[in-house]
Each structure stands twice: as structure tokens, then as C-alpha cells.
Amino acid sequence: MNETVIQRDDVHAKVTDIGEADILVGIPSYNNARSIGHVVRAVQAGFAKYFPERRTVLVNSDGGSTDGTMDVVHDTAIDDFRSILLAHRVESFSKLAIPYHGIPGKGSAFRTIFQIARALNVKACAVVDSDLRSITPEWIELLIKPVIDDGYDYVAPLYHRHKYDGTITNSIVYPLTRALYGKNVRQPIGGDFGFSGRLAQFYLTKDVWETDVARYGIDIWMTTTAIANDFRICQAFLGAKIHDAKDPGADLSAMLYQVVGATFDLMEEYPETWKRVRSAESVPVFGFTYEVGLEPVSVNIQRMIDKFTLGTRELGAVWENILSGETLGFLKNLADAPRDAFHMPDTVWVDIIYSFALAAHRNVLNKEHLLKSLTPLYIGRTASFVLEVWEGSGPEVEEKIHNLCEVYEKFKSSFSNRWK
């Protein structure tokens, strides 16, 4: 227990009092007072309903909220367990709400959760987002039981999302991760994961906690680290992901920079792993798959096209260092195209992403400048995708994303040959 978080007297006393636990669920937070109470109740109900004989701990790792988030966690409880249980047993349940220290971001929050999990010698862990409105007690069962009962080390979430939600995942992170590492993990940055105590301890051995992983690159880092180091991986179908979704046309440059930057950094760490992969394989799925109702996600297509057009005018000189002349010419013509002809094919988009990965590898530009110059291209691709699937059903949209994955896989060997 020599970690900084455990050295704090208040945390050390609580951890010492608990001693050991079987299951830990962590909730990272920052100013989520409005939504976190529901998440805490769902976690506690999941513990009571599915793991009544296990020693369970809920840890809220907070980034300095000023809206009373930690007070909500302390004060939230289920008054009448008879309303959710057929046979009630008094379970061994503990709750901690503590501020984390370090670089502000989700990764630092997770590090605190991993440290407490190690100190308590837990068998299975999960982390869930604090802004979830669709979480149910069953999520806790689905994220934890594959670890406890079936020996899996990492449980990635699988859920239905609105066709305009998760566009960074759908256009970059999912197909690129699948092509590189050969595992069809549909939501590699989903935000809600289960993992073994063994994997939590392995994460703590990695020297990433003063990097951008400590901000928002943590999800893709956890997924890729588990895959690349041969931990046993599965997925759990959780239903709908309903949370505080972001407008895909809004300014996501910071998130794009951190998530894609972490993805590119991992390529530097594991080239011998991803170069060996020739095809993607399916990953087992737990849970009963069903159709769900989804909240609409508003999009402003014209604003996205305008941002792409402006970026093409302002960043053309930067992109000359990254993209081929053919791709640059296409983008210039696309910027002049009318809205009803605005379309960026999969082949062009995949070429852009692989070209940016190579530029990052070769240090062509300052990494932050390089990746932030990707933002208008990503927004243009998203506008093209929205126009393409405007009338499309969920399964039709999923088929288009699958086709995009195949283009990434087709172009991978050429990309790999250029990686020195």
C-alpha cells in the first residue's frame, strides 16, 4: 500500500477497515451531480441482486467537482431492497468517494480505482460512466460475471447507439483497432468495462500516468493493452447507451486529439504485434441481444460542411506534408461540391487515417498540431456519413461500418510496408 492514494490517511483508514473485497466497481466523475445518483443506485442494486454473498466496494473517483457530486454519492442509497429483490440478503457493501490527484482526466480517475482494487486484492472490477441514464443492475452482472465465472480478463461493452452517436469510434477507433490487432471489439472506447484484478495490477505497472492516457486516452489504452498482451477478452451486450451524447459536429478537437493520439502511440508500442495480424476474428458476446429505443442525436450538417471547407482552405499547406497529391486534389474538389454531391468515400478516408498515422510515426509535425489538423477532415467525413445514412436503419448503418472495417483491413498491408 505504498501508492500516493493509499498513503492519504482518510483513504488508508477506509481501505484498512475493508481489508479485502471480491468485487469493485469504480465511477469516475467530474460535476455529475445530476446523473450520478442513478448510477450509484444501479451499481448497489446490481451488487445486492447478483452478488449478495460477495464482498463488494463502490469507489467514486472524482476530479474536483464543485456541484456536490461526491455528496450525492455519499447520500445515495436504496431504501427498500425488497422492491428489487425476491429474497433479500444483507450483503457486505462498502462505498468510497474520494478526489483523485494527478493530471485532470478520466485516466487519473481510473488509476485511483486500480490502486484501491490492488490494495483490496479484488478478483473482479468494473468501471462505468457517471453520466449514464440507461444503466441497470444487470450491467453489473454482465460486466463482472464473465470474469468471476468464466475466467475472462477484459469485458468490453457492446450496446446499441444512435447512428450519429460515437462517430470517432465508428470512423476511426473501432475499424483501425480491429484491422491492427485482429479482434472485433465493437466498442473499444465505450467507457464501461469489466476486468480482472490481475489485469488491473498489470495496468498499474505501465508508465503512462503522466501522459495523455491520463486524460481521455484511457479507454483505448485499456482495450489495446489487454488485446496486445494476450489477456482473455469478451464483450457484454448492455442494451442502449444513453448518456450525455455530444453533437458530432461540435468542437471535438481535444477529444479527437487525445483518443487518436493514444491510438497512434499504442501503434508505436506494439508494432511487432499488429504487423503479424492478417485478419480479424470475432470476440465472444455475453448477454441477450435485443432491439432498443434510442434518443435522437441532433446534427447540423451544413455547419459540419462549412467547418470542413474552412479547414481545407486554411490547412492545405499543412496537409501537403501528410497526404498524397491525389487525396489533396480530391479534398479541394469536395470543398467546392454542392451539398447534394458531398461524399467522402471509404477509400479516401482510410487513406487519410493511415497517412496521419505514418506522419505521427515519422514526426512530420508537432503531434498536437498534426492531430488537430485532422479535425476538419473528421468533421467532413462525419457529414458525408450522416448524409449517406440519413434514411438508413440501424442494421444498414452497421453494415456500412462493417464495410469500412474491410477497407481498413485491405489497406493495412500497404500501410505496414511503409512503416519503418
CSV table of C-alpha atoms in Angstrom, one decimal:
chain,number,residue,atom,x,y,z
A,1,MET,CA,0.0,0.0,0.0
A,2,ASN,CA,2.8,2.4,-0.9
A,3,GLU,CA,0.8,4.3,-3.5
A,4,THR,CA,0.1,8.0,-3.0
A,5,VAL,CA,-3.7,7.5,-2.9
A,6,ILE,CA,-3.4,4.8,-0.2
A,7,GLN,CA,-1.0,7.0,1.8
A,8,ARG,CA,-3.7,9.5,2.3
A,9,ASP,CA,-4.9,8.9,5.9
A,10,ASP,CA,-8.7,9.0,5.1
A,11,VAL,CA,-8.4,6.5,2.2
A,12,HIS,CA,-5.8,4.3,4.0
A,13,ALA,CA,-8.1,4.0,7.1
A,14,LYS,CA,-11.1,3.1,4.9
A,15,VAL,CA,-9.2,0.5,2.9
A,16,THR,CA,-7.6,-0.9,6.0
A,17,ASP,CA,-11.1,-1.2,7.6
A,18,ILE,CA,-12.4,-3.1,4.5
A,19,GLY,CA,-9.4,-5.3,4.4
A,20,GLU,CA,-10.1,-7.3,1.2
A,21,ALA,CA,-13.0,-7.4,-1.2
A,22,ASP,CA,-14.2,-9.7,-4.1
A,23,ILE,CA,-15.7,-7.1,-6.5
A,24,LEU,CA,-15.0,-3.4,-7.0
A,25,VAL,CA,-16.9,-1.0,-9.3
A,26,GLY,CA,-15.4,2.4,-10.0
A,27,ILE,CA,-17.3,5.5,-11.2
A,28,PRO,CA,-15.0,8.4,-12.4
A,29,SER,CA,-16.8,11.7,-12.2
A,30,TYR,CA,-16.5,15.5,-12.7
A,31,ASN,CA,-19.5,17.7,-12.0
A,32,ASN,CA,-22.0,14.9,-12.5
A,33,ALA,CA,-24.3,15.5,-9.5
A,34,ARG,CA,-27.4,15.4,-11.8
A,35,SER,CA,-26.8,11.9,-13.1
A,36,ILE,CA,-24.5,10.0,-10.7
A,37,GLY,CA,-27.2,9.1,-8.1
A,38,HIS,CA,-28.9,6.9,-10.6
A,39,VAL,CA,-25.6,5.2,-11.5
A,40,VAL,CA,-24.8,4.6,-7.8
A,41,ARG,CA,-28.2,3.1,-7.1
A,42,ALA,CA,-27.9,0.8,-10.2
A,43,VAL,CA,-24.5,-0.4,-9.0
A,44,GLN,CA,-25.6,-1.1,-5.5
A,45,ALA,CA,-28.7,-2.9,-6.7
A,46,GLY,CA,-26.5,-5.0,-9.0
A,47,PHE,CA,-24.3,-6.0,-6.1
A,48,ALA,CA,-27.3,-6.9,-3.9
A,49,LYS,CA,-29.2,-8.8,-6.7
A,50,TYR,CA,-26.4,-10.7,-8.4
A,51,PHE,CA,-23.5,-10.9,-5.9
A,52,PRO,CA,-25.2,-11.0,-2.4
A,53,GLU,CA,-22.6,-13.3,-0.9
A,54,ARG,CA,-19.6,-11.3,-2.2
A,55,ARG,CA,-17.7,-8.5,-0.5
A,56,THR,CA,-18.4,-5.5,-2.8
A,57,VAL,CA,-17.0,-2.0,-2.9
A,58,LEU,CA,-18.1,1.1,-4.9
A,59,VAL,CA,-15.4,3.7,-5.5
A,60,ASN,CA,-16.2,7.2,-6.8
A,61,SER,CA,-13.0,8.7,-8.1
A,62,ASP,CA,-13.8,12.4,-8.5
A,63,GLY,CA,-11.8,15.1,-10.4
A,64,GLY,CA,-12.6,18.0,-8.1
A,65,SER,CA,-16.3,18.5,-8.7
A,66,THR,CA,-17.8,21.8,-7.5
A,67,ASP,CA,-21.5,20.8,-7.9
A,68,GLY,CA,-21.8,18.4,-4.9
A,69,THR,CA,-21.1,15.2,-7.0
A,70,MET,CA,-19.4,13.4,-4.1
A,71,ASP,CA,-22.1,14.5,-1.6
A,72,VAL,CA,-24.7,12.8,-3.9
A,73,VAL,CA,-22.6,9.6,-3.9
A,74,HIS,CA,-22.3,9.6,-0.1
A,75,ASP,CA,-26.0,10.3,0.4
A,76,THR,CA,-27.4,7.9,-2.3
A,77,ALA,CA,-28.8,4.6,-1.0
A,78,ILE,CA,-31.5,2.2,-1.8
A,79,ASP,CA,-34.1,2.5,0.9
A,80,ASP,CA,-36.1,-0.7,0.3
A,81,PHE,CA,-34.2,-3.6,-1.2
A,82,ARG,CA,-37.5,-5.6,-1.2
A,83,SER,CA,-38.5,-3.6,-4.3
A,84,ILE,CA,-35.7,-5.1,-6.3
A,85,LEU,CA,-35.0,-8.5,-4.7
A,86,LEU,CA,-37.1,-11.6,-4.4
A,87,ALA,CA,-35.0,-12.8,-1.4
A,88,HIS,CA,-33.0,-10.2,0.4
A,89,ARG,CA,-29.7,-10.9,2.0
A,90,VAL,CA,-27.6,-8.4,3.8
A,91,GLU,CA,-24.6,-8.1,1.6
A,92,SER,CA,-21.1,-6.8,2.6
A,93,PHE,CA,-21.0,-3.5,0.8
A,94,SER,CA,-18.7,-0.5,1.2
A,95,LYS,CA,-18.6,2.9,-0.5
A,96,LEU,CA,-15.8,5.3,-1.0
A,97,ALA,CA,-16.0,8.8,-2.7
A,98,ILE,CA,-12.6,10.4,-3.0
A,99,PRO,CA,-10.9,13.1,-5.1
A,100,TYR,CA,-8.1,11.8,-7.2
A,101,HIS,CA,-4.8,13.5,-7.8
A,102,GLY,CA,-2.6,13.9,-10.9
A,103,ILE,CA,-3.3,15.1,-14.4
A,104,PRO,CA,-7.0,16.1,-14.8
A,105,GLY,CA,-8.8,13.4,-16.7
A,106,LYS,CA,-10.5,10.1,-16.8
A,107,GLY,CA,-7.2,8.1,-16.8
A,108,SER,CA,-6.1,9.6,-13.5
A,109,ALA,CA,-9.5,8.7,-12.0
A,110,PHE,CA,-9.1,5.1,-13.3
A,111,ARG,CA,-5.6,4.9,-11.8
A,112,THR,CA,-7.0,5.6,-8.3
A,113,ILE,CA,-9.6,2.9,-8.9
A,114,PHE,CA,-6.9,0.4,-10.0
A,115,GLN,CA,-4.8,1.3,-6.9
A,116,ILE,CA,-7.7,0.6,-4.5
A,117,ALA,CA,-8.5,-2.6,-6.3
A,118,ARG,CA,-5.0,-3.8,-5.9
A,119,ALA,CA,-4.9,-2.8,-2.2
A,120,LEU,CA,-8.1,-4.7,-1.6
A,121,ASN,CA,-6.9,-7.7,-3.7
A,122,VAL,CA,-10.2,-7.8,-5.6
A,123,LYS,CA,-11.0,-10.6,-8.0
A,124,ALA,CA,-13.1,-8.6,-10.5
A,125,CYS,CA,-13.6,-4.9,-11.3
A,126,ALA,CA,-15.7,-2.7,-13.5
A,127,VAL,CA,-15.8,0.9,-14.3
A,128,VAL,CA,-19.0,2.7,-15.5
A,129,ASP,CA,-19.5,6.3,-16.7
A,130,SER,CA,-21.1,8.8,-14.3
A,131,ASP,CA,-23.5,10.3,-16.9
A,132,LEU,CA,-25.3,7.1,-17.8
A,133,ARG,CA,-29.1,7.2,-17.9
A,134,SER,CA,-29.6,3.7,-19.3
A,135,ILE,CA,-27.5,1.7,-16.8
A,136,THR,CA,-29.4,-1.1,-15.0
A,137,PRO,CA,-28.4,-3.5,-12.2
A,138,GLU,CA,-28.0,-6.1,-14.9
A,139,TRP,CA,-25.0,-4.2,-16.3
A,140,ILE,CA,-23.0,-5.1,-13.2
A,141,GLU,CA,-23.8,-8.8,-13.6
A,142,LEU,CA,-22.8,-8.7,-17.3
A,143,LEU,CA,-19.5,-6.8,-16.7
A,144,ILE,CA,-18.4,-8.9,-13.7
A,145,LYS,CA,-19.7,-12.5,-14.2
A,146,PRO,CA,-17.6,-13.3,-17.3
A,147,VAL,CA,-14.5,-12.5,-15.1
A,148,ILE,CA,-15.6,-14.4,-12.0
A,149,ASP,CA,-17.3,-17.4,-13.6
A,150,ASP,CA,-15.5,-17.8,-17.0
A,151,GLY,CA,-12.0,-16.5,-16.4
A,152,TYR,CA,-12.1,-13.6,-18.8
A,153,ASP,CA,-9.7,-10.7,-18.0
A,154,TYR,CA,-11.4,-8.0,-20.0
A,155,VAL,CA,-15.1,-7.4,-20.8
A,156,ALA,CA,-15.7,-4.7,-23.4
A,157,PRO,CA,-19.2,-3.2,-23.6
A,158,LEU,CA,-21.5,-3.9,-26.6
A,159,TYR,CA,-24.5,-1.7,-26.9
A,160,HIS,CA,-26.8,-0.1,-29.5
A,161,ARG,CA,-26.1,3.6,-30.0
A,162,HIS,CA,-27.8,6.1,-32.2
A,163,LYS,CA,-26.4,6.1,-35.7
A,164,TYR,CA,-24.9,9.6,-35.2
A,165,ASP,CA,-23.5,8.8,-31.7
A,166,GLY,CA,-19.9,7.6,-31.3
A,167,THR,CA,-18.6,8.8,-34.7
A,168,ILE,CA,-15.0,8.9,-33.5
A,169,THR,CA,-15.4,5.2,-32.6
A,170,ASN,CA,-17.2,4.3,-35.8
A,171,SER,CA,-15.0,6.0,-38.3
A,172,ILE,CA,-11.6,5.7,-36.7
A,173,VAL,CA,-11.0,3.8,-33.4
A,174,TYR,CA,-13.1,0.7,-34.0
A,175,PRO,CA,-12.1,-0.1,-37.6
A,176,LEU,CA,-8.5,0.8,-37.0
A,177,THR,CA,-8.2,-1.3,-33.8
A,178,ARG,CA,-9.9,-4.2,-35.5
A,179,ALA,CA,-7.6,-4.1,-38.5
A,180,LEU,CA,-4.4,-3.7,-36.4
A,181,TYR,CA,-4.9,-6.1,-33.6
A,182,GLY,CA,-7.3,-8.7,-35.2
A,183,LYS,CA,-10.1,-8.6,-32.5
A,184,ASN,CA,-13.6,-7.5,-33.4
A,185,VAL,CA,-14.2,-5.4,-30.3
A,186,ARG,CA,-17.1,-3.1,-31.4
A,187,GLN,CA,-16.8,-0.5,-28.6
A,188,PRO,CA,-13.1,-0.2,-27.8
A,189,ILE,CA,-13.7,3.2,-26.1
A,190,GLY,CA,-17.2,2.6,-24.8
A,191,GLY,CA,-16.5,3.8,-21.3
A,192,ASP,CA,-18.0,0.9,-19.3
A,193,PHE,CA,-15.7,-2.1,-18.9
A,194,GLY,CA,-15.2,-5.2,-16.7
A,195,PHE,CA,-11.7,-6.6,-15.9
A,196,SER,CA,-9.9,-9.0,-13.6
A,197,GLY,CA,-7.9,-7.9,-10.6
A,198,ARG,CA,-4.9,-9.4,-12.4
A,199,LEU,CA,-5.4,-7.1,-15.3
A,200,ALA,CA,-5.9,-4.0,-13.0
A,201,GLN,CA,-2.5,-4.8,-11.4
A,202,PHE,CA,-0.9,-5.1,-14.9
A,203,TYR,CA,-2.3,-1.7,-15.9
A,204,LEU,CA,-0.5,-0.2,-12.8
A,205,THR,CA,2.9,-1.5,-14.0
A,206,LYS,CA,2.7,0.7,-17.1
A,207,ASP,CA,4.4,4.1,-17.2
A,208,VAL,CA,1.6,6.1,-18.8
A,209,TRP,CA,0.1,8.1,-15.9
A,210,GLU,CA,1.8,11.4,-16.7
A,211,THR,CA,0.8,11.2,-20.4
A,212,ASP,CA,-2.3,12.0,-22.4
A,213,VAL,CA,-3.6,8.5,-21.4
A,214,ALA,CA,-4.3,10.1,-18.0
A,215,ARG,CA,-6.7,12.5,-19.7
A,216,TYR,CA,-9.1,10.8,-22.2
A,217,GLY,CA,-7.0,8.2,-23.9
A,218,ILE,CA,-7.6,5.6,-21.1
A,219,ASP,CA,-10.4,3.6,-22.8
A,220,ILE,CA,-8.5,2.7,-26.0
A,221,TRP,CA,-5.3,2.2,-23.9
A,222,MET,CA,-7.1,-0.3,-21.7
A,223,THR,CA,-8.6,-2.2,-24.6
A,224,THR,CA,-5.4,-2.3,-26.7
A,225,THR,CA,-3.2,-3.2,-23.8
A,226,ALA,CA,-5.4,-6.1,-22.9
A,227,ILE,CA,-5.5,-7.4,-26.5
A,228,ALA,CA,-1.8,-6.9,-27.3
A,229,ASN,CA,-0.7,-8.7,-24.1
A,230,ASP,CA,-2.9,-11.7,-24.7
A,231,PHE,CA,-5.4,-11.3,-21.9
A,232,ARG,CA,-8.7,-13.2,-22.4
A,233,ILE,CA,-11.3,-10.8,-23.9
A,234,CYS,CA,-15.0,-10.9,-24.4
A,235,GLN,CA,-17.9,-8.5,-24.8
A,236,ALA,CA,-21.1,-8.0,-22.9
A,237,PHE,CA,-24.3,-6.7,-24.5
A,238,LEU,CA,-25.7,-4.0,-22.3
A,239,GLY,CA,-28.7,-2.7,-24.3
A,240,ALA,CA,-28.8,1.0,-25.0
A,241,LYS,CA,-26.0,3.5,-24.3
A,242,ILE,CA,-28.0,6.6,-23.3
A,243,HIS,CA,-25.8,9.3,-21.9
A,244,ASP,CA,-24.9,13.0,-22.4
A,245,ALA,CA,-24.1,12.4,-26.1
A,246,LYS,CA,-22.1,15.0,-27.9
A,247,ASP,CA,-23.1,16.7,-31.2
A,248,PRO,CA,-20.7,15.0,-33.7
A,249,GLY,CA,-20.4,18.4,-35.4
A,250,ALA,CA,-19.4,20.2,-32.3
A,251,ASP,CA,-15.8,21.1,-31.4
A,252,LEU,CA,-14.4,17.6,-30.5
A,253,SER,CA,-10.8,18.5,-31.4
A,254,ALA,CA,-9.4,17.9,-27.9
A,255,MET,CA,-11.1,14.5,-27.6
A,256,LEU,CA,-10.1,13.6,-31.1
A,257,TYR,CA,-6.5,14.6,-30.4
A,258,GLN,CA,-6.3,12.6,-27.2
A,259,VAL,CA,-8.1,9.4,-28.3
A,260,VAL,CA,-6.5,9.2,-31.8
A,261,GLY,CA,-3.2,10.3,-30.3
A,262,ALA,CA,-3.4,7.4,-27.7
A,263,THR,CA,-4.3,5.0,-30.6
A,264,PHE,CA,-1.2,6.1,-32.6
A,265,ASP,CA,1.0,6.0,-29.5
A,266,LEU,CA,0.0,2.4,-28.9
A,267,MET,CA,0.9,1.6,-32.5
A,268,GLU,CA,4.5,2.6,-31.6
A,269,GLU,CA,4.4,0.3,-28.5
A,270,TYR,CA,3.2,-2.8,-30.3
A,271,PRO,CA,4.3,-2.8,-33.9
A,272,GLU,CA,5.5,-6.4,-33.8
A,273,THR,CA,2.1,-7.4,-32.5
A,274,TRP,CA,-0.1,-5.6,-35.1
A,275,LYS,CA,2.2,-6.4,-38.0
A,276,ARG,CA,1.7,-10.1,-37.5
A,277,VAL,CA,-2.1,-9.8,-37.7
A,278,ARG,CA,-3.6,-10.9,-41.0
A,279,SER,CA,-7.4,-10.9,-40.3
A,280,ALA,CA,-9.9,-10.0,-37.6
A,281,GLU,CA,-11.6,-12.7,-35.5
A,282,SER,CA,-14.9,-12.5,-33.6
A,283,VAL,CA,-14.9,-12.0,-29.8
A,284,PRO,CA,-17.4,-13.9,-27.6
A,285,VAL,CA,-20.5,-11.9,-26.5
A,286,PHE,CA,-22.4,-12.4,-23.2
A,287,GLY,CA,-25.9,-11.2,-22.6
A,288,PHE,CA,-29.2,-11.4,-24.5
A,289,THR,CA,-29.1,-9.1,-27.6
A,290,TYR,CA,-32.3,-7.2,-28.3
A,291,GLU,CA,-33.5,-4.1,-30.1
A,292,VAL,CA,-33.7,-0.9,-28.1
A,293,GLY,CA,-35.2,2.6,-28.4
A,294,LEU,CA,-32.6,5.3,-28.7
A,295,GLU,CA,-32.7,9.0,-28.0
A,296,PRO,CA,-32.2,11.2,-31.1
A,297,VAL,CA,-28.8,12.9,-31.7
A,298,SER,CA,-29.1,16.3,-33.3
A,299,VAL,CA,-26.7,17.2,-36.1
A,300,ASN,CA,-26.2,20.3,-38.1
A,301,ILE,CA,-24.9,19.1,-41.5
A,302,GLN,CA,-24.3,22.5,-43.0
A,303,ARG,CA,-22.2,23.6,-40.1
A,304,MET,CA,-20.1,20.5,-40.5
A,305,ILE,CA,-19.6,21.0,-44.2
A,306,ASP,CA,-18.7,24.7,-43.5
A,307,LYS,CA,-16.0,23.6,-41.0
A,308,PHE,CA,-14.6,21.1,-43.5
A,309,THR,CA,-14.5,23.8,-46.2
A,310,LEU,CA,-12.8,26.3,-44.0
A,311,GLY,CA,-10.3,23.7,-42.8
A,312,THR,CA,-9.5,22.8,-46.4
A,313,ARG,CA,-8.7,26.5,-47.2
A,314,GLU,CA,-6.7,27.1,-44.1
A,315,LEU,CA,-4.8,23.8,-43.6
A,316,GLY,CA,-4.0,22.8,-47.2
A,317,ALA,CA,-0.3,23.7,-46.7
A,318,VAL,CA,-0.1,21.5,-43.5
A,319,TRP,CA,-1.8,18.6,-45.3
A,320,GLU,CA,0.8,18.7,-48.1
A,321,ASN,CA,3.2,17.2,-45.6
A,322,ILE,CA,0.9,14.4,-44.8
A,323,LEU,CA,-1.4,13.4,-47.7
A,324,SER,CA,-0.8,12.4,-51.3
A,325,GLY,CA,-1.4,14.9,-54.1
A,326,GLU,CA,-4.3,12.8,-55.3
A,327,THR,CA,-6.0,12.9,-51.9
A,328,LEU,CA,-5.4,16.7,-51.6
A,329,GLY,CA,-6.9,17.2,-55.0
A,330,PHE,CA,-10.0,15.2,-54.1
A,331,LEU,CA,-10.4,17.2,-50.8
A,332,LYS,CA,-10.1,20.5,-52.7
A,333,ASN,CA,-12.8,19.5,-55.2
A,334,LEU,CA,-15.0,18.2,-52.3
A,335,ALA,CA,-14.8,21.6,-50.6
A,336,ASP,CA,-16.3,23.1,-53.8
A,337,ALA,CA,-19.0,20.5,-54.2
A,338,PRO,CA,-22.7,21.3,-53.6
A,339,ARG,CA,-24.3,19.7,-50.5
A,340,ASP,CA,-26.2,17.0,-52.5
A,341,ALA,CA,-22.8,15.8,-54.0
A,342,PHE,CA,-20.9,16.0,-50.8
A,343,HIS,CA,-19.4,12.5,-50.3
A,344,MET,CA,-16.1,11.2,-49.0
A,345,PRO,CA,-15.6,7.5,-50.0
A,346,ASP,CA,-14.3,4.9,-47.5
A,347,THR,CA,-11.1,4.5,-49.5
A,348,VAL,CA,-10.2,8.2,-49.3
A,349,TRP,CA,-11.0,8.3,-45.5
A,350,VAL,CA,-8.9,5.2,-44.7
A,351,ASP,CA,-6.0,6.6,-46.8
A,352,ILE,CA,-6.3,9.8,-44.7
A,353,ILE,CA,-6.1,8.0,-41.4
A,354,TYR,CA,-3.2,5.7,-42.4
A,355,SER,CA,-1.4,8.8,-43.8
A,356,PHE,CA,-1.8,10.6,-40.5
A,357,ALA,CA,-0.6,7.6,-38.6
A,358,LEU,CA,2.5,7.5,-40.7
A,359,ALA,CA,3.1,11.2,-40.3
A,360,ALA,CA,2.8,10.8,-36.5
A,361,HIS,CA,5.3,7.9,-36.6
A,362,ARG,CA,7.8,9.9,-38.7
A,363,ASN,CA,7.4,13.1,-36.5
A,364,VAL,CA,6.5,15.1,-39.6
A,365,LEU,CA,4.8,17.8,-37.4
A,366,ASN,CA,4.3,18.6,-33.7
A,367,LYS,CA,1.9,15.8,-32.7
A,368,GLU,CA,-0.8,18.1,-31.3
A,369,HIS,CA,-0.7,20.3,-34.4
A,370,LEU,CA,-0.8,17.2,-36.6
A,371,LEU,CA,-3.8,15.6,-34.9
A,372,LYS,CA,-5.8,18.9,-34.5
A,373,SER,CA,-5.4,19.4,-38.2
A,374,LEU,CA,-7.3,16.1,-38.6
A,375,THR,CA,-10.4,17.7,-37.0
A,376,PRO,CA,-12.0,19.3,-40.1
A,377,LEU,CA,-11.3,16.1,-42.1
A,378,TYR,CA,-13.1,14.1,-39.5
A,379,ILE,CA,-16.0,16.5,-39.4
A,380,GLY,CA,-16.2,16.3,-43.3
A,381,ARG,CA,-16.2,12.6,-43.2
A,382,THR,CA,-18.9,12.7,-40.5
A,383,ALA,CA,-21.0,15.0,-42.6
A,384,SER,CA,-20.6,12.6,-45.6
A,385,PHE,CA,-21.6,9.7,-43.4
A,386,VAL,CA,-24.7,11.4,-42.0
A,387,LEU,CA,-25.9,12.3,-45.5
A,388,GLU,CA,-25.3,8.7,-46.6
A,389,VAL,CA,-27.2,7.1,-43.8
A,390,TRP,CA,-29.9,9.7,-43.4
A,391,GLU,CA,-32.7,7.2,-44.2
A,392,GLY,CA,-30.7,4.1,-43.1
A,393,SER,CA,-31.9,1.7,-40.4
A,394,GLY,CA,-29.6,0.6,-37.5
A,395,PRO,CA,-28.6,-2.7,-39.3
A,396,GLU,CA,-28.0,-0.8,-42.6
A,397,VAL,CA,-25.7,1.6,-40.8
A,398,GLU,CA,-23.9,-1.2,-39.1
A,399,GLU,CA,-23.3,-2.9,-42.5
A,400,LYS,CA,-21.7,0.3,-43.7
A,401,ILE,CA,-19.4,0.4,-40.7
A,402,HIS,CA,-18.5,-3.2,-41.4
A,403,ASN,CA,-17.7,-2.3,-45.0
A,404,LEU,CA,-15.4,0.5,-43.7
A,405,CYS,CA,-13.6,-2.0,-41.5
A,406,GLU,CA,-12.9,-4.2,-44.5
A,407,VAL,CA,-11.3,-1.2,-46.3
A,408,TYR,CA,-9.0,-0.6,-43.3
A,409,GLU,CA,-8.1,-4.3,-43.4
A,410,LYS,CA,-7.5,-4.2,-47.2
A,411,PHE,CA,-5.2,-1.1,-46.9
A,412,LYS,CA,-3.3,-2.4,-43.9
A,413,SER,CA,-0.6,-4.4,-45.7
A,414,SER,CA,0.4,-1.3,-47.8
A,415,PHE,CA,0.5,0.8,-44.6
A,416,SER,CA,2.5,-1.8,-42.7
A,417,ASN,CA,5.1,-1.9,-45.5
A,418,ARG,CA,5.6,1.9,-45.3
A,419,TRP,CA,6.0,1.7,-41.5
A,420,LYS,CA,9.8,1.6,-40.9
